[in-house]
Coordinates of C-alpha atoms and ligand atoms in Angstrom, one line a residue:
M1 CA 96.6 19.6 79.6
K2 CA 97.9 20.2 82.9
N3 CA 100.2 22.9 81.8
S4 CA 97.8 25.1 80.4
P5 CA 95.6 27.2 82.4
F6 CA 93.0 27.4 80.0
E7 CA 92.0 23.9 78.9
L8 CA 91.2 22.3 82.5
Q9 CA 87.8 20.8 83.5
T10 CA 86.9 22.8 86.1
R11 CA 85.0 21.0 89.1
T12 CA 82.8 22.4 92.0
L13 CA 83.5 20.4 94.8
P14 CA 81.5 20.4 98.4
P15 CA 83.9 20.8 101.4
T16 CA 84.4 17.6 102.2
D17 CA 87.6 16.2 103.9
E18 CA 88.7 14.2 100.9
N19 CA 88.1 17.4 98.4
L20 CA 90.0 19.9 100.8
K21 CA 92.8 17.1 100.8
T22 CA 92.6 17.3 97.0
A23 CA 92.7 20.8 96.8
A24 CA 95.5 21.1 99.3
R25 CA 97.7 18.6 97.1
L26 CA 97.0 20.9 94.2
I27 CA 98.1 23.9 95.8
Q28 CA 101.3 21.9 97.3
A29 CA 102.0 21.1 93.5
G30 CA 102.0 24.6 92.3
Q31 CA 98.3 24.5 91.3
V32 CA 95.6 27.4 91.7
V33 CA 92.2 26.6 93.1
G34 CA 89.4 28.7 94.1
M35 CA 88.5 29.1 97.7
P36 CA 85.4 30.9 99.7
T37 CA 86.2 33.2 102.4
E38 CA 83.9 35.3 104.4
T39 CA 84.4 38.4 102.1
V40 CA 84.3 37.1 98.3
Y41 CA 86.0 34.1 96.9
G42 CA 89.7 34.0 96.4
L43 CA 92.0 32.5 93.6
A44 CA 94.3 30.7 96.0
G45 CA 97.9 29.5 95.6
D46 CA 101.1 28.8 97.7
A47 CA 102.3 32.3 98.2
L48 CA 105.9 31.3 98.7
N49 CA 106.0 29.3 95.4
P50 CA 107.0 31.8 92.5
D51 CA 105.4 29.4 89.8
A52 CA 101.9 29.2 91.8
L53 CA 102.1 32.9 91.9
A54 CA 102.8 33.5 88.4
R55 CA 99.9 30.9 87.8
I56 CA 97.7 33.6 89.7
F57 CA 98.6 36.4 87.5
S58 CA 98.2 34.6 84.6
V59 CA 95.0 32.6 85.1
K60 CA 93.3 36.2 86.3
E61 CA 95.1 38.0 83.5
R62 CA 96.1 40.3 86.4
P63 CA 99.1 42.7 85.5
T64 CA 102.2 41.7 87.7
F65 CA 102.3 45.3 89.1
D66 CA 99.3 44.9 91.2
P67 CA 100.2 42.9 94.7
L68 CA 98.6 40.0 96.2
I69 CA 97.0 39.5 100.0
L70 CA 98.9 36.6 101.7
H71 CA 96.3 34.5 103.6
I72 CA 97.6 32.9 106.9
A73 CA 96.2 30.4 109.0
M74 CA 95.0 30.9 112.9
F75 CA 97.8 29.2 114.7
S76 CA 98.3 29.1 118.6
P77 CA 101.5 31.2 119.2
F78 CA 99.3 33.9 117.4
Q79 CA 97.0 34.8 120.4
K80 CA 100.2 35.5 122.4
N81 CA 102.3 37.7 120.2
P82 CA 101.1 38.2 116.6
I83 CA 104.0 40.0 115.5
A84 CA 106.8 37.5 116.8
A85 CA 104.7 34.7 115.3
L86 CA 104.3 36.6 111.6
E87 CA 108.0 37.7 112.1
S88 CA 108.9 33.6 113.2
L89 CA 107.1 32.2 110.1
Q90 CA 109.4 34.9 107.9
L91 CA 106.4 37.1 106.5
I92 CA 107.2 40.3 108.2
R93 CA 110.0 41.9 109.5
T94 CA 109.7 44.6 112.3
D95 CA 113.2 46.0 112.8
E96 CA 112.1 49.1 110.9
L97 CA 108.8 49.4 113.0
S98 CA 108.5 51.7 115.8
E99 CA 107.3 50.3 119.4
L100 CA 104.1 52.4 118.6
A101 CA 103.7 50.6 114.9
R102 CA 104.1 47.4 116.8
V103 CA 101.5 48.2 119.2
R104 CA 98.7 49.5 116.8
A105 CA 99.4 46.3 114.3
Q106 CA 99.3 44.1 117.3
A107 CA 95.9 45.8 118.4
L108 CA 94.4 45.2 115.0
M109 CA 95.6 41.9 114.7
L110 CA 94.1 41.0 118.0
A111 CA 90.8 42.9 117.4
F112 CA 90.0 42.0 113.8
W113 CA 91.8 38.6 112.7
P114 CA 90.4 36.1 112.2
G115 CA 88.1 38.1 109.7
P116 CA 87.7 40.8 106.9
M117 CA 91.0 43.1 107.7
T118 CA 94.3 43.1 105.6
L119 CA 97.3 44.5 107.3
V120 CA 100.1 45.9 105.0
L121 CA 103.2 45.7 106.9
P122 CA 107.1 45.5 105.9
K123 CA 108.1 42.4 104.1
H124 CA 110.3 39.8 104.9
P125 CA 113.0 38.8 102.3
H126 CA 111.7 35.4 102.2
V127 CA 108.1 36.4 100.8
P128 CA 108.6 36.4 97.2
D129 CA 108.9 39.2 95.1
L130 CA 106.1 38.6 92.6
A131 CA 103.6 38.3 95.5
T132 CA 104.2 41.8 96.3
A133 CA 104.7 43.4 93.1
G134 CA 108.3 44.2 94.2
L135 CA 107.0 46.1 97.0
K136 CA 109.0 46.4 100.3
T137 CA 105.7 46.1 101.9
V138 CA 103.4 42.6 102.3
A139 CA 99.5 42.3 102.8
L140 CA 98.4 39.9 105.3
R141 CA 94.9 38.8 106.4
M142 CA 93.7 36.0 108.5
P143 CA 90.5 34.9 107.0
R144 CA 87.6 33.7 109.2
H145 CA 85.9 31.2 106.7
P146 CA 86.4 27.7 108.6
I147 CA 86.6 26.4 104.6
A148 CA 89.4 28.7 104.2
Q149 CA 91.1 28.0 107.4
A150 CA 90.7 24.4 106.6
L151 CA 92.5 24.7 103.5
L152 CA 95.2 26.6 104.5
D153 CA 95.9 24.2 107.6
R154 CA 96.1 21.4 105.1
A155 CA 98.0 22.9 102.5
G156 CA 100.7 24.2 105.2
T157 CA 101.6 27.4 103.6
P158 CA 100.4 30.9 103.4
L159 CA 98.1 31.2 100.2
A160 CA 98.1 34.3 98.0
A161 CA 94.5 34.8 97.0
P162 CA 92.9 37.6 95.1
S163 CA 89.2 37.8 94.5
A164 CA 88.6 35.1 92.0
N165 CA 87.8 37.3 88.9
R166 CA 89.6 38.2 85.7
F167 CA 91.5 41.2 86.2
G168 CA 89.3 44.6 86.8
R169 CA 86.2 42.5 86.8
I170 CA 83.0 42.4 89.2
S171 CA 84.3 40.2 92.6
P172 CA 82.8 36.5 92.7
T173 CA 80.4 36.4 96.0
R174 CA 79.1 32.5 94.9
P175 CA 81.0 29.7 93.4
E176 CA 79.0 29.7 89.9
H177 CA 80.6 33.4 89.8
V178 CA 84.0 31.7 89.7
V179 CA 83.1 29.3 87.3
S180 CA 81.7 32.0 84.8
E181 CA 85.0 34.0 85.5
L182 CA 87.8 31.3 85.5
S183 CA 86.1 28.1 83.9
G184 CA 88.8 25.8 82.1
R185 CA 91.9 27.8 83.9
I186 CA 91.6 26.4 87.4
E187 CA 91.3 22.6 88.4
C188 CA 88.4 23.0 90.7
I189 CA 86.2 25.5 93.4
I190 CA 85.9 24.2 97.0
D191 CA 81.9 25.4 97.2
G192 CA 81.2 27.2 100.0
G193 CA 78.1 28.7 99.2
P194 CA 77.7 32.5 99.0
C195 CA 80.1 34.4 100.9
E196 CA 78.6 36.1 104.1
I197 CA 79.9 39.7 103.6
G198 CA 80.1 40.1 99.8
V199 CA 82.8 43.1 99.6
E200 CA 86.3 42.6 99.9
S201 CA 88.4 43.4 103.3
T202 CA 89.4 46.7 104.6
V203 CA 93.1 47.1 103.5
V204 CA 95.2 49.2 105.9
Q205 CA 98.6 50.0 105.8
I206 CA 100.9 50.8 109.3
D207 CA 104.1 52.8 108.1
P208 CA 107.4 52.7 110.5
S209 CA 106.2 55.3 112.3
G210 CA 102.8 54.0 113.3
N211 CA 100.5 56.0 111.0
L212 CA 97.6 53.9 109.7
I213 CA 96.6 54.6 106.0
L214 CA 93.3 53.2 104.9
L215 CA 94.0 51.9 101.1
R216 CA 90.6 50.2 100.6
P217 CA 87.6 50.5 102.7
G218 CA 85.9 47.0 103.2
G219 CA 84.5 44.4 105.9
V220 CA 85.7 46.1 108.9
S221 CA 84.7 50.1 109.2
V222 CA 87.1 52.8 109.9
A223 CA 85.4 53.5 113.1
E224 CA 86.1 50.0 114.2
L225 CA 89.4 50.4 113.2
E226 CA 90.3 53.6 114.8
Q227 CA 88.6 52.5 118.1
A228 CA 91.1 49.3 118.2
A229 CA 93.8 51.0 117.2
E230 CA 93.3 54.0 119.4
T231 CA 94.4 56.6 116.5
S232 CA 92.7 58.5 113.4
I233 CA 93.0 56.7 110.1
K234 CA 94.3 58.6 107.0
T235 CA 92.6 57.7 103.7
A236 CA 94.6 57.1 100.4
P237 CA 93.3 59.2 97.4
V238 CA 91.8 57.7 94.7
L239 CA 94.1 57.4 91.8
R240 CA 93.6 58.0 88.3
N241 CA 94.3 55.0 86.4
T242 CA 97.3 56.1 84.8
E243 CA 99.1 57.1 88.1
A244 CA 101.9 55.1 90.0
Q245 CA 100.3 52.6 92.2
N246 CA 100.4 52.1 96.2
S247 CA 97.5 50.2 96.0
P248 CA 95.8 49.2 92.7
G249 CA 92.6 48.4 94.6
M250 CA 92.6 52.2 94.8
L251 CA 92.5 52.3 90.9
E252 CA 89.4 54.5 90.1
S253 CA 88.2 51.8 87.5
H254 CA 87.8 48.6 89.1
Y255 CA 85.0 46.0 89.6
A256 CA 83.5 46.9 86.4
P257 CA 80.3 45.0 84.6
L258 CA 80.8 44.8 81.1
K259 CA 77.4 47.3 80.6
S260 CA 77.9 51.0 81.1
L261 CA 76.8 51.8 84.8
L262 CA 75.7 55.1 85.9
I263 CA 74.8 56.5 89.4
L264 CA 71.8 58.6 90.4
P265 CA 72.7 61.7 91.4
A266 CA 71.2 60.6 95.0
P267 CA 68.9 58.2 96.6
L268 CA 65.9 57.6 94.3
A269 CA 63.6 58.5 97.8
E270 CA 65.6 62.0 98.3
M271 CA 65.1 62.9 94.3
S272 CA 62.2 65.1 93.1
S273 CA 60.3 63.7 90.5
E274 CA 61.6 66.7 88.2
Q275 CA 65.0 65.1 89.3
V276 CA 64.1 61.6 88.1
A277 CA 62.6 62.8 85.0
E278 CA 66.0 64.6 83.9
F279 CA 68.2 62.2 84.7
F280 CA 66.4 59.5 82.6
K281 CA 65.9 62.2 80.0
Q282 CA 70.1 62.4 79.3
P283 CA 70.7 60.8 75.8
M284 CA 72.4 57.6 76.6
F285 CA 69.0 56.2 77.7
K286 CA 67.3 56.9 74.4
S287 CA 65.3 53.5 73.2
K288 CA 67.6 51.5 75.4
T289 CA 66.2 48.6 78.1
V290 CA 67.3 50.2 81.4
G291 CA 68.0 47.8 84.2
M292 CA 68.3 49.6 87.9
L293 CA 69.9 48.5 91.1
L294 CA 68.4 49.9 94.3
L295 CA 70.2 49.7 97.3
M296 CA 67.2 49.7 99.6
G297 CA 63.5 49.7 99.4
S298 CA 60.9 48.2 97.1
A299 CA 61.7 47.5 93.6
D300 CA 58.2 47.7 92.5
T301 CA 57.4 51.2 94.3
A302 CA 60.9 52.2 92.7
A303 CA 59.9 51.2 89.4
A304 CA 56.6 52.7 89.6
R305 CA 57.6 56.1 90.9
I306 CA 60.5 56.4 88.0
K307 CA 57.7 55.6 85.5
E308 CA 55.2 58.2 86.7
A309 CA 58.1 60.5 86.9
S310 CA 59.8 60.3 83.7
G311 CA 57.7 57.6 81.3
F312 CA 60.3 55.1 81.5
E313 CA 59.9 51.5 82.0
V314 CA 62.7 50.5 84.1
F315 CA 63.9 47.0 85.5
V316 CA 64.4 47.4 89.1
R317 CA 66.3 45.0 91.9
S318 CA 66.2 45.8 95.1
L319 CA 69.4 44.8 97.1
S320 CA 67.7 45.1 100.6
P321 CA 63.7 45.6 100.7
S322 CA 64.0 45.9 104.6
R323 CA 66.7 48.5 104.1
N324 CA 69.6 46.5 105.6
L325 CA 73.1 47.5 104.8
E326 CA 74.6 44.3 105.4
E327 CA 72.4 43.2 102.9
V328 CA 73.1 45.5 100.3
A329 CA 76.7 44.5 100.9
H330 CA 75.7 40.7 100.6
Y331 CA 74.0 41.2 97.1
L332 CA 76.0 44.0 96.0
F333 CA 78.3 42.2 93.6
S334 CA 75.8 39.2 92.8
E335 CA 73.0 41.5 91.5
L336 CA 75.4 43.3 89.5
R337 CA 76.5 40.6 88.0
E338 CA 72.7 39.3 87.3
L339 CA 72.1 42.8 86.0
D340 CA 75.2 42.5 83.4
Q341 CA 73.8 39.3 82.2
S342 CA 70.3 40.4 81.9
S343 CA 68.5 42.2 78.6
A344 CA 69.3 45.3 80.0
Q345 CA 71.6 47.6 77.6
I346 CA 72.4 50.2 80.3
L347 CA 72.6 50.3 84.2
V348 CA 71.5 52.5 86.7
A349 CA 72.5 52.3 90.6
E350 CA 71.3 54.3 93.1
P351 CA 73.9 55.9 95.4
C352 CA 74.4 55.3 99.1
S353 CA 72.7 57.8 101.5
F354 CA 74.8 60.4 102.5
R355 CA 74.7 59.1 106.2
D356 CA 75.4 55.8 105.0
A357 CA 78.4 56.4 102.5
K358 CA 80.6 58.1 105.4
A359 CA 80.3 55.0 108.0
G360 CA 81.1 51.2 108.1
L361 CA 79.9 48.9 105.2
G362 CA 78.3 51.8 103.6
F363 CA 82.0 53.4 102.7
A364 CA 82.7 50.4 101.0
I365 CA 79.6 49.6 99.2
S366 CA 79.9 53.3 97.9
D367 CA 83.5 52.6 97.2
R368 CA 82.7 50.0 94.9
L369 CA 79.5 51.5 93.0
H370 CA 81.6 54.2 92.2
R371 CA 84.6 52.2 90.7
A372 CA 81.9 50.1 88.7
S373 CA 80.4 53.2 87.3
I374 CA 81.2 55.9 84.6
S375 CA 80.1 59.3 84.8
P376 CA 77.6 60.9 82.4
E377 CA 80.3 63.1 81.1
R378 CA 82.6 60.2 80.1
F379 CA 79.8 58.4 78.3
S380 CA 80.5 58.0 74.8
Ligands
LIG401 O1 88.7 40.1 101.0 C1 89.6 40.3 100.4 O2 90.6 40.8 100.6 C2 89.8 39.2 99.3 C3 89.6 37.7 99.8 C4 89.8 36.6 98.5 O3 90.6 37.5 101.0 N1 91.0 39.0 98.2 C5 91.3 40.5 97.5 O4 92.3 40.8 97.0 O5 90.0 41.4 97.5 P1 92.6 41.3 95.5 O6 94.1 40.9 95.0 O7 91.5 41.6 94.5 O8 93.0 43.0 96.5 C6 94.0 42.9 96.9 C7 94.6 44.5 97.5 C8 94.7 45.2 96.1 O9 93.9 46.6 96.1 C9 95.8 45.2 96.5 O10 96.7 46.4 95.4 C10 96.2 45.5 97.5 O11 95.6 44.6 98.2 N2 97.7 45.1 98.1 C11 98.3 44.0 98.3 N3 99.7 43.9 98.6 C12 99.5 45.2 98.9 C13 100.9 46.3 99.6 N4 102.0 45.6 100.1 N5 100.7 47.7 99.5 C14 99.4 47.9 99.2 N6 98.3 47.4 98.8 C15 98.6 46.1 98.5
LIG402 MG1 89.8 42.0 93.3

């Protein structure tokens, strides 16, 4: 029973000292557990134990070409010299890094750790190849969630922790989401309630000469990164699903609901009544129950507007009636999941406004929505 990852009695445990000890013991024995972080829930296992890493991939049904993020504890030598501290933990090697790369890496670590930023740096040979999918780089993040830190502390090892969903599906932001994704496959989930941020960490790579490349927008904005590193950041191109991957989080289709999700051509408030009518006239909506994710504003007003313009009854959920981008991020995945499980047969989401999509969290929200959606041309 213990050896099968698919027949376990998954328990959701409050974050007591005793339960954290139990989770840490499971981790030390090569098992994997659900762990809250400030971004999304992670599926955590000992990053230095190849058996635990293999279990993460099998529980998630994740292909082994997709590398993991190693989560590290806050430790005191870190404050003085983070690079040297990571090197002494045998996680990174810096002999190939230019002075500029070191300075920039250090500036980012001191500015955003603990917090929702993942840095990709040259890997130390001590880190198992399975953790990094054979890449010569390793992704590191120091989460700021107190429960994640407490678990890291007790486990006494870096924790590899991908988002605790099955591969390609919506990331979990509440313990019950982890249950619905992985029940029977893991022993326990430490209950940290809803995750504060709601979208994953920003992944940024530092190449040996010190260039910064954004691999995934997330909880820390590009502007914040640029300011701390005192340089501009290049954005890695979005890759087709079939292309060779630098960072599979850049896969075009990811975070997908089971139902088809279409994105409106513009935020609802910016669309004319004719445009609204034309959108809902498309054949894929014919005799379908439509569920809509409104990013901002009143759900009732939006539903009334759509009804008036197109005659269509749409069931609308608003992520932030008070129009707050942080609230949009916080509820994005959980509301998408709700709609996916509702009686709606097809889903529609509002895009971020052009201004929001360019900056801060809006970039991450926009990125996740785009990846969760299909374009009308691809509809079949
Ligand atoms: O917020 C987060 O980062 C969450 C929480 C649990 O910490 N974790 C998370 O992990 O989102 P995951 O596995 O779902 O996403 C990891 C991302 C993927 O896009 C992966 O391709 C990228 O990090 N990645 C990991 N190692 C990499 C490497 N060596 N080079 C490039 N990209 C890497
Ligand atoms: Mg993920």
